[in-house]
Amino acid sequence: MLGLGCPKQAFAKIATPRPGMIKVIENDILPQLEKRLPTFVNAEELKSDPLLHRFTLVCDRESYSPPFFKRMKAQRVACLTYHKYPGENWPEEEFLPYAVTLSSGEQTQLNLAERGHCLSNGLWVREIRKLSQKGHQTSIIGTDYRSEMIPLAVAMFARWSQENFFKYCREHFGLDKLVDYCIEPVSESVKVVNPEYRRLDSQIRSSQGKLNRLLARFATLTLDAPIEPDKVEPFLQKKTICQEEIEAFQVQIKTLKEKRKQTPHYLKVKDLPEEEQFQQLSTKSKHFIDTIKMIAYRAETAMANLLRETLSRPDEVRSLLRAIYSSEADLIPDHEQGTLTVKLHHLANRSYDVAIQKLCDELNSTETKFPRTNLRMIFKLGSK
């Protein structure tokens, strides 16, 4: 909920309905993938091999759902995600070192092991675990029954590049910043969590936490003193009071659970009580601006890939590019020659100048023209 600063909307209720990752995948993402992805596997191959899949979805732990995996398998779509309930650790003797190449091209070594695993709905999946140097085991499961183990592990752990993308874009591109304060109504057919169900669920969680603490305290109540009437009576009184509190919470939780069971989990927006009605922020301008930001990020990534080999510390590439963005530059148009020279200033570090010169050479080779003009852009360092 967000309170806006403009007078007419000062007390407006603003929210964005979130249908959940699985629903978004099935209703929005999967139809788009089926339209746009090329056909990697033809119908004859799928018919002859029941374990073959068309493509693989690599998702976060939020997508863990045995029924979802089964539905995707029926559509010949493989899923790869973290195991939500991995159970006990495997013996370290099962893990073997494998040399792998990450999506960035970096060479590293992973300690991996694999087993078959049967989910709660009877679906058999592949379970692959990675053993860290500190002994932690990360478990991933997948319904890709044909690929080698190493590419699956690399694909799952490469998903962190998505996390890094959003973190970087939020910090340096303002990806989550408001573009405007316009609001729009939410479609009446959209389903949201029933506020009453949410309140009941919160009360159950709170009461369950208090009950757990009481049970722990009850278990620690012991009589260490000699068994004498003046010692036993206060002890029994404490145990009785604690037991009564435990029973009261158990009854309360049972009542709340019965009430929650009879309460619909989801409601359509039109069926919400009037005091719970809300609107959502307009997304038209935001989607457009976010698209520009993502294009800018991809352009920066392309430049970072060009510079990475020229620096002794490749992790400094993006900080170097940000330094270039924030530095002043001279713009020198020459209409007779049809050029626009962008003269960059030197930075304090000489190795940075070498990298910038390489970037200038690469950009000049593209012979890019400044938008809406016939001026070819020429990039150079200030002293040249």
Tab-separated table of C-alpha atoms in Angstrom:
chain	number	residue	atom	x	y	z
A	1	MET	CA	0.000	0.000	0.000
A	2	LEU	CA	1.396	3.383	-1.004
A	3	GLY	CA	0.170	6.852	-0.067
A	4	LEU	CA	0.669	9.310	-2.919
A	5	GLY	CA	1.624	12.916	-2.388
A	6	CYS	CA	-0.745	14.607	-4.816
A	7	PRO	CA	-3.883	16.086	-3.188
A	8	LYS	CA	-6.534	14.166	-5.141
A	9	GLN	CA	-4.869	10.823	-4.485
A	10	ALA	CA	-3.455	11.426	-1.024
A	11	PHE	CA	-5.360	8.508	0.492
A	12	ALA	CA	-5.585	6.210	-2.505
A	13	LYS	CA	-4.944	2.528	-1.937
A	14	ILE	CA	-2.367	1.338	-4.425
A	15	ALA	CA	-1.271	-2.266	-4.936
A	16	THR	CA	-0.153	-4.600	-7.690
A	17	PRO	CA	-1.872	-7.998	-7.853
A	18	ARG	CA	0.690	-10.798	-7.861
A	19	PRO	CA	-0.709	-14.087	-9.178
A	20	GLY	CA	2.369	-16.143	-8.225
A	21	MET	CA	5.250	-17.459	-10.302
A	22	ILE	CA	3.618	-20.725	-11.380
A	23	LYS	CA	0.494	-18.987	-12.686
A	24	VAL	CA	2.602	-16.400	-14.508
A	25	ILE	CA	4.669	-19.168	-16.123
A	26	GLU	CA	1.642	-21.158	-17.273
A	27	ASN	CA	-0.606	-18.256	-18.293
A	28	ASP	CA	1.890	-15.711	-19.651
A	29	ILE	CA	5.431	-16.980	-20.185
A	30	LEU	CA	4.819	-20.465	-21.593
A	31	PRO	CA	2.419	-19.349	-24.381
A	32	GLN	CA	4.963	-16.726	-25.472
A	33	LEU	CA	7.807	-19.263	-25.475
A	34	GLU	CA	5.811	-21.716	-27.551
A	35	LYS	CA	5.140	-19.004	-30.136
A	36	ARG	CA	8.630	-17.555	-30.351
A	37	LEU	CA	11.065	-20.375	-29.643
A	38	PRO	CA	12.328	-22.328	-32.631
A	39	THR	CA	11.410	-25.997	-32.886
A	40	PHE	CA	14.372	-27.805	-31.353
A	41	VAL	CA	12.704	-31.227	-31.377
A	42	ASN	CA	10.245	-32.437	-34.008
A	43	ALA	CA	7.053	-34.385	-33.356
A	44	GLU	CA	8.505	-37.702	-34.524
A	45	GLU	CA	11.368	-37.496	-32.027
A	46	LEU	CA	8.975	-36.658	-29.204
A	47	LYS	CA	6.734	-39.563	-30.142
A	48	SER	CA	9.566	-42.062	-30.268
A	49	ASP	CA	11.131	-40.947	-26.962
A	50	PRO	CA	8.662	-40.324	-24.069
A	51	LEU	CA	11.451	-38.830	-21.915
A	52	LEU	CA	12.475	-36.231	-24.479
A	53	HIS	CA	11.508	-32.580	-23.901
A	54	ARG	CA	11.128	-29.524	-26.138
A	55	PHE	CA	12.919	-27.019	-23.888
A	56	THR	CA	13.791	-26.461	-20.223
A	57	LEU	CA	12.518	-23.854	-17.759
A	58	VAL	CA	15.104	-22.827	-15.160
A	59	CYS	CA	13.283	-21.306	-12.191
A	60	ASP	CA	13.767	-20.195	-8.611
A	61	ARG	CA	12.622	-22.172	-5.559
A	62	GLU	CA	9.232	-20.435	-5.695
A	63	SER	CA	8.306	-22.622	-8.665
A	64	TYR	CA	8.759	-25.839	-6.665
A	65	SER	CA	5.500	-27.764	-7.087
A	66	PRO	CA	5.231	-31.499	-7.928
A	67	PRO	CA	1.828	-30.996	-9.660
A	68	PHE	CA	3.352	-28.175	-11.736
A	69	PHE	CA	6.308	-30.377	-12.736
A	70	LYS	CA	3.870	-33.106	-13.789
A	71	ARG	CA	1.777	-30.699	-15.892
A	72	MET	CA	4.906	-29.371	-17.615
A	73	LYS	CA	6.156	-32.907	-18.261
A	74	ALA	CA	2.839	-33.704	-19.945
A	75	GLN	CA	3.479	-30.730	-22.260
A	76	ARG	CA	7.026	-31.998	-22.891
A	77	VAL	CA	8.599	-29.058	-21.048
A	78	ALA	CA	11.402	-29.859	-18.603
A	79	CYS	CA	11.766	-27.955	-15.313
A	80	LEU	CA	14.916	-27.258	-13.347
A	81	THR	CA	14.781	-25.677	-9.882
A	82	TYR	CA	16.058	-25.892	-6.331
A	83	HIS	CA	14.769	-28.739	-4.160
A	84	LYS	CA	12.537	-27.215	-1.497
A	85	TYR	CA	12.772	-30.238	0.825
A	86	PRO	CA	16.193	-31.827	0.209
A	87	GLY	CA	16.288	-33.946	3.353
A	88	GLU	CA	19.475	-35.314	4.876
A	89	ASN	CA	22.929	-34.686	3.451
A	90	TRP	CA	24.435	-37.272	1.144
A	91	PRO	CA	27.753	-38.926	2.032
A	92	GLU	CA	30.619	-36.767	0.799
A	93	GLU	CA	32.135	-39.845	-0.866
A	94	GLU	CA	29.420	-39.622	-3.545
A	95	PHE	CA	30.673	-36.250	-4.791
A	96	LEU	CA	33.240	-36.046	-7.564
A	97	PRO	CA	35.068	-32.964	-8.891
A	98	TYR	CA	34.095	-31.790	-12.386
A	99	ALA	CA	35.717	-29.044	-14.446
A	100	VAL	CA	32.968	-26.817	-15.819
A	101	THR	CA	32.733	-23.727	-17.998
A	102	LEU	CA	30.287	-21.111	-16.739
A	103	SER	CA	28.094	-19.020	-19.028
A	104	SER	CA	30.570	-16.133	-18.637
A	105	GLY	CA	33.357	-18.354	-20.003
A	106	GLU	CA	35.027	-18.694	-16.592
A	107	GLN	CA	36.565	-22.082	-15.793
A	108	THR	CA	35.885	-23.534	-12.350
A	109	GLN	CA	35.426	-26.816	-10.504
A	110	LEU	CA	32.218	-28.155	-8.973
A	111	ASN	CA	31.820	-31.144	-6.656
A	112	LEU	CA	28.666	-32.863	-7.921
A	113	ALA	CA	26.618	-35.988	-7.250
A	114	GLU	CA	23.351	-37.298	-8.689
A	115	ARG	CA	20.513	-39.597	-7.646
A	116	GLY	CA	16.963	-40.307	-8.687
A	117	HIS	CA	14.232	-38.926	-6.444
A	118	CYS	CA	10.503	-39.640	-6.211
A	119	LEU	CA	8.310	-36.625	-5.420
A	120	SER	CA	5.177	-36.679	-3.279
A	121	ASN	CA	2.941	-37.219	-6.324
A	122	GLY	CA	4.944	-40.195	-7.587
A	123	LEU	CA	6.882	-38.263	-10.242
A	124	TRP	CA	10.506	-39.369	-10.581
A	125	VAL	CA	13.012	-36.567	-11.093
A	126	ARG	CA	16.764	-36.180	-11.225
A	127	GLU	CA	18.344	-34.750	-8.082
A	128	ILE	CA	21.764	-33.144	-8.467
A	129	ARG	CA	23.691	-31.792	-5.494
A	130	LYS	CA	26.668	-29.466	-5.288
A	131	LEU	CA	29.027	-29.742	-2.325
A	132	SER	CA	30.644	-26.475	-1.230
A	133	GLN	CA	34.063	-26.165	0.366
A	134	LYS	CA	32.386	-25.606	3.735
A	135	GLY	CA	30.355	-28.809	3.408
A	136	HIS	CA	27.016	-27.241	2.438
A	137	GLN	CA	24.970	-29.219	-0.088
A	138	THR	CA	22.791	-27.374	-2.611
A	139	SER	CA	20.115	-29.603	-4.117
A	140	ILE	CA	18.485	-29.073	-7.505
A	141	ILE	CA	15.880	-31.250	-9.183
A	142	GLY	CA	14.876	-31.509	-12.806
A	143	THR	CA	12.696	-33.381	-15.257
A	144	ASP	CA	15.306	-33.198	-18.013
A	145	TYR	CA	16.089	-36.900	-18.304
A	146	ARG	CA	18.353	-36.723	-21.345
A	147	SER	CA	20.949	-33.985	-20.765
A	148	GLU	CA	24.275	-34.555	-19.044
A	149	MET	CA	24.583	-33.652	-15.365
A	150	ILE	CA	27.161	-30.859	-15.770
A	151	PRO	CA	25.166	-28.636	-18.196
A	152	LEU	CA	22.145	-28.881	-15.892
A	153	ALA	CA	24.172	-27.820	-12.852
A	154	VAL	CA	25.756	-24.942	-14.781
A	155	ALA	CA	22.344	-23.780	-16.067
A	156	MET	CA	20.875	-23.752	-12.567
A	157	PHE	CA	23.727	-21.884	-10.924
A	158	ALA	CA	24.009	-19.490	-13.877
A	159	ARG	CA	20.531	-18.303	-12.917
A	160	TRP	CA	22.318	-16.043	-10.437
A	161	SER	CA	23.133	-13.812	-13.397
A	162	GLN	CA	19.446	-12.838	-13.372
A	163	GLU	CA	19.649	-11.918	-9.687
A	164	ASN	CA	22.795	-9.888	-10.361
A	165	PHE	CA	21.095	-8.162	-13.306
A	166	PHE	CA	18.160	-6.950	-11.216
A	167	LYS	CA	20.393	-5.923	-8.315
A	168	TYR	CA	22.686	-3.919	-10.623
A	169	CYS	CA	19.822	-2.331	-12.543
A	170	ARG	CA	18.040	-1.292	-9.359
A	171	GLU	CA	21.224	0.296	-8.036
A	172	HIS	CA	22.553	1.993	-11.174
A	173	PHE	CA	19.617	2.220	-13.609
A	174	GLY	CA	16.755	2.952	-11.183
A	175	LEU	CA	14.753	-0.021	-12.451
A	176	ASP	CA	12.223	0.111	-9.596
A	177	LYS	CA	11.790	3.875	-9.464
A	178	LEU	CA	8.386	5.383	-10.162
A	179	VAL	CA	8.065	6.867	-13.618
A	180	ASP	CA	4.813	8.705	-12.910
A	181	TYR	CA	2.012	8.805	-10.350
A	182	CYS	CA	-0.804	7.779	-12.654
A	183	ILE	CA	-3.112	5.043	-11.432
A	184	GLU	CA	-5.532	2.740	-13.195
A	185	PRO	CA	-8.261	0.335	-12.093
A	186	VAL	CA	-7.491	-3.336	-11.584
A	187	SER	CA	-9.351	-5.778	-13.820
A	188	GLU	CA	-12.362	-7.106	-11.936
A	189	SER	CA	-11.577	-10.669	-13.000
A	190	VAL	CA	-8.131	-10.657	-11.354
A	191	LYS	CA	-7.936	-12.925	-8.315
A	192	VAL	CA	-6.162	-11.737	-5.169
A	193	VAL	CA	-5.635	-13.213	-1.719
A	194	ASN	CA	-8.728	-12.824	0.430
A	195	PRO	CA	-7.855	-10.217	3.136
A	196	GLU	CA	-9.855	-12.196	5.723
A	197	TYR	CA	-7.927	-15.372	4.839
A	198	ARG	CA	-4.642	-13.451	5.192
A	199	ARG	CA	-5.659	-12.145	8.624
A	200	LEU	CA	-6.657	-15.603	9.838
A	201	ASP	CA	-3.438	-17.093	8.506
A	202	SER	CA	-1.427	-14.395	10.300
A	203	GLN	CA	-3.269	-15.063	13.574
A	204	ILE	CA	-2.609	-18.807	13.252
A	205	ARG	CA	1.096	-18.236	12.665
A	206	SER	CA	1.307	-15.879	15.633
A	207	SER	CA	-0.585	-18.238	17.950
A	208	GLN	CA	1.455	-21.216	16.775
A	209	GLY	CA	4.665	-19.356	17.582
A	210	LYS	CA	3.439	-18.556	21.097
A	211	LEU	CA	2.343	-22.179	21.559
A	212	ASN	CA	5.761	-23.450	20.520
A	213	ARG	CA	7.433	-21.185	23.080
A	214	LEU	CA	5.054	-22.385	25.795
A	215	LEU	CA	5.744	-26.031	24.927
A	216	ALA	CA	9.477	-25.360	25.113
A	217	ARG	CA	9.053	-23.655	28.506
A	218	PHE	CA	6.853	-26.498	29.766
A	219	ALA	CA	9.541	-29.006	28.820
A	220	THR	CA	12.163	-27.110	30.841
A	221	LEU	CA	10.060	-27.014	34.028
A	222	THR	CA	11.736	-29.571	36.277
A	223	LEU	CA	11.903	-29.990	40.040
A	224	ASP	CA	15.515	-29.934	41.129
A	225	ALA	CA	14.827	-29.328	44.812
A	226	PRO	CA	14.040	-32.128	47.340
A	227	ILE	CA	10.502	-33.544	47.125
A	228	GLU	CA	8.893	-31.611	49.958
A	229	PRO	CA	5.380	-30.089	50.147
A	230	ASP	CA	6.650	-26.498	50.252
A	231	LYS	CA	8.714	-27.148	47.097
A	232	VAL	CA	6.325	-29.410	45.191
A	233	GLU	CA	3.206	-27.205	45.448
A	234	PRO	CA	4.696	-24.096	43.721
A	235	PHE	CA	6.227	-26.359	41.055
A	236	LEU	CA	2.918	-28.094	40.335
A	237	GLN	CA	1.167	-24.710	40.226
A	238	LYS	CA	3.595	-23.436	37.574
A	239	LYS	CA	3.132	-26.617	35.513
A	240	THR	CA	-0.658	-26.332	35.802
A	241	ILE	CA	-0.727	-22.692	34.696
A	242	CYS	CA	1.550	-23.442	31.769
A	243	GLN	CA	-0.546	-26.480	30.786
A	244	GLU	CA	-3.743	-24.385	30.864
A	245	GLU	CA	-2.145	-21.767	28.613
A	246	ILE	CA	-1.031	-24.482	26.207
A	247	GLU	CA	-4.510	-25.985	26.029
A	248	ALA	CA	-6.060	-22.531	25.504
A	249	PHE	CA	-3.736	-21.827	22.566
A	250	GLN	CA	-4.414	-25.282	21.101
A	251	VAL	CA	-8.161	-24.620	21.197
A	252	GLN	CA	-7.656	-21.148	19.726
A	253	ILE	CA	-5.512	-22.472	16.875
A	254	LYS	CA	-8.008	-25.249	16.122
A	255	THR	CA	-10.852	-22.701	15.968
A	256	LEU	CA	-8.858	-20.373	13.728
A	257	LYS	CA	-7.931	-23.231	11.381
A	258	GLU	CA	-11.562	-24.283	11.080
A	259	LYS	CA	-12.521	-20.705	10.272
A	260	ARG	CA	-9.692	-20.396	7.746
A	261	LYS	CA	-10.798	-23.659	6.125
A	262	GLN	CA	-14.251	-22.192	5.525
A	263	THR	CA	-12.841	-18.908	4.171
A	264	PRO	CA	-12.051	-18.674	0.426
A	265	HIS	CA	-8.329	-18.306	-0.175
A	266	TYR	CA	-8.761	-16.082	-3.238
A	267	LEU	CA	-11.357	-13.561	-4.316
A	268	LYS	CA	-11.918	-11.631	-7.504
A	269	VAL	CA	-11.211	-7.934	-7.171
A	270	LYS	CA	-14.884	-7.126	-7.739
A	271	ASP	CA	-15.846	-9.320	-4.755
A	272	LEU	CA	-13.545	-7.582	-2.271
A	273	PRO	CA	-15.208	-5.582	0.536
A	274	GLU	CA	-15.459	-1.898	-0.274
A	275	GLU	CA	-12.854	-0.948	2.340
A	276	GLU	CA	-10.396	-3.402	0.755
A	277	GLN	CA	-10.800	-2.136	-2.821
A	278	PHE	CA	-7.607	-0.782	-4.388
A	279	GLN	CA	-6.127	0.534	-7.621
A	280	GLN	CA	-2.790	-0.134	-9.264
A	281	LEU	CA	-0.046	2.089	-10.623
A	282	SER	CA	-0.164	2.631	-14.353
A	283	THR	CA	2.397	0.428	-16.113
A	284	LYS	CA	2.349	1.832	-19.659
A	285	SER	CA	5.058	4.447	-19.166
A	286	LYS	CA	7.014	2.233	-16.777
A	287	HIS	CA	7.208	-0.657	-19.253
A	288	PHE	CA	8.459	1.711	-21.943
A	289	ILE	CA	11.106	3.321	-19.711
A	290	ASP	CA	12.174	-0.060	-18.299
A	291	THR	CA	12.663	-1.325	-21.850
A	292	ILE	CA	15.004	1.593	-22.561
A	293	LYS	CA	16.891	0.866	-19.328
A	294	MET	CA	17.324	-2.794	-20.259
A	295	ILE	CA	18.597	-1.829	-23.718
A	296	ALA	CA	21.090	0.522	-22.041
A	297	TYR	CA	22.180	-2.303	-19.750
A	298	ARG	CA	22.756	-4.629	-22.700
A	299	ALA	CA	24.804	-1.939	-24.428
A	300	GLU	CA	26.880	-1.540	-21.273
A	301	THR	CA	27.316	-5.316	-21.071
A	302	ALA	CA	28.592	-5.410	-24.651
A	303	MET	CA	31.142	-2.714	-23.832
A	304	ALA	CA	32.115	-4.523	-20.614
A	305	ASN	CA	32.814	-7.698	-22.590
A	306	LEU	CA	35.103	-5.695	-24.896
A	307	LEU	CA	37.079	-4.229	-21.997
A	308	ARG	CA	37.259	-7.246	-19.695
A	309	GLU	CA	40.397	-8.681	-21.304
A	310	THR	CA	42.289	-5.379	-21.183
A	311	LEU	CA	42.080	-4.902	-17.404
A	312	SER	CA	44.106	-6.794	-14.823
A	313	ARG	CA	41.000	-6.875	-12.627
A	314	PRO	CA	37.996	-7.734	-14.823
A	315	ASP	CA	35.578	-7.024	-11.968
A	316	GLU	CA	36.381	-3.301	-12.338
A	317	VAL	CA	34.995	-3.088	-15.874
A	318	ARG	CA	31.552	-1.756	-14.975
A	319	SER	CA	32.947	0.744	-12.463
A	320	LEU	CA	35.235	2.011	-15.252
A	321	LEU	CA	32.268	2.434	-17.593
A	322	ARG	CA	30.325	4.305	-14.911
A	323	ALA	CA	33.335	6.584	-14.464
A	324	ILE	CA	33.259	7.322	-18.206
A	325	TYR	CA	29.530	8.120	-18.053
A	326	SER	CA	30.001	10.585	-15.195
A	327	SER	CA	33.037	12.319	-16.735
A	328	GLU	CA	32.730	15.355	-18.962
A	329	ALA	CA	33.351	15.054	-22.697
A	330	ASP	CA	33.828	17.511	-25.561
A	331	LEU	CA	31.450	17.325	-28.542
A	332	ILE	CA	32.975	18.651	-31.758
A	333	PRO	CA	30.671	18.582	-34.812
A	334	ASP	CA	32.160	18.934	-38.284
A	335	HIS	CA	29.403	19.283	-40.865
A	336	GLU	CA	31.827	19.519	-43.786
A	337	GLN	CA	33.443	16.196	-42.930
A	338	GLY	CA	30.173	14.749	-41.679
A	339	THR	CA	31.558	13.777	-38.280
A	340	LEU	CA	30.816	14.315	-34.603
A	341	THR	CA	33.917	13.847	-32.476
A	342	VAL	CA	33.342	12.778	-28.867
A	343	LYS	CA	36.553	13.638	-27.040
A	344	LEU	CA	36.793	11.768	-23.735
A	345	HIS	CA	38.942	13.081	-20.908
A	346	HIS	CA	41.793	11.070	-19.392
A	347	LEU	CA	41.211	9.209	-16.147
A	348	ALA	CA	43.658	9.047	-13.247
A	349	ASN	CA	44.678	5.447	-13.897
A	350	ARG	CA	46.831	4.876	-17.003
A	351	SER	CA	45.566	1.313	-17.449
A	352	TYR	CA	42.086	2.773	-17.716
A	353	ASP	CA	43.229	4.989	-20.592
A	354	VAL	CA	44.485	1.913	-22.467
A	355	ALA	CA	41.106	0.245	-22.001
A	356	ILE	CA	39.231	3.389	-23.051
A	357	GLN	CA	41.323	3.639	-26.221
A	358	LYS	CA	40.407	0.053	-27.107
A	359	LEU	CA	36.743	0.875	-26.514
A	360	CYS	CA	37.048	3.948	-28.757
A	361	ASP	CA	38.604	1.868	-31.534
A	362	GLU	CA	35.813	-0.704	-31.334
A	363	LEU	CA	33.081	1.944	-31.340
A	364	ASN	CA	34.671	3.795	-34.248
A	365	SER	CA	34.733	0.607	-36.316
A	366	THR	CA	30.911	0.504	-36.187
A	367	GLU	CA	30.716	3.884	-37.992
A	368	THR	CA	27.594	4.773	-36.031
A	369	LYS	CA	25.773	7.954	-36.948
A	370	PHE	CA	24.352	10.252	-34.320
A	371	PRO	CA	20.539	9.831	-34.228
A	372	ARG	CA	18.588	12.040	-36.666
A	373	THR	CA	21.773	13.358	-38.294
A	374	ASN	CA	24.271	12.292	-40.950
A	375	LEU	CA	27.211	12.852	-38.585
A	376	ARG	CA	29.422	9.824	-38.091
A	377	MET	CA	30.536	9.540	-34.468
A	378	ILE	CA	34.269	9.415	-33.718
A	379	PHE	CA	35.397	8.582	-30.179
A	380	LYS	CA	38.878	9.522	-28.963
A	381	LEU	CA	40.804	10.423	-25.846
A	382	GLY	CA	41.263	14.112	-25.123
A	383	SER	CA	44.977	14.272	-25.890
A	384	LYS	CA	44.656	12.652	-29.296
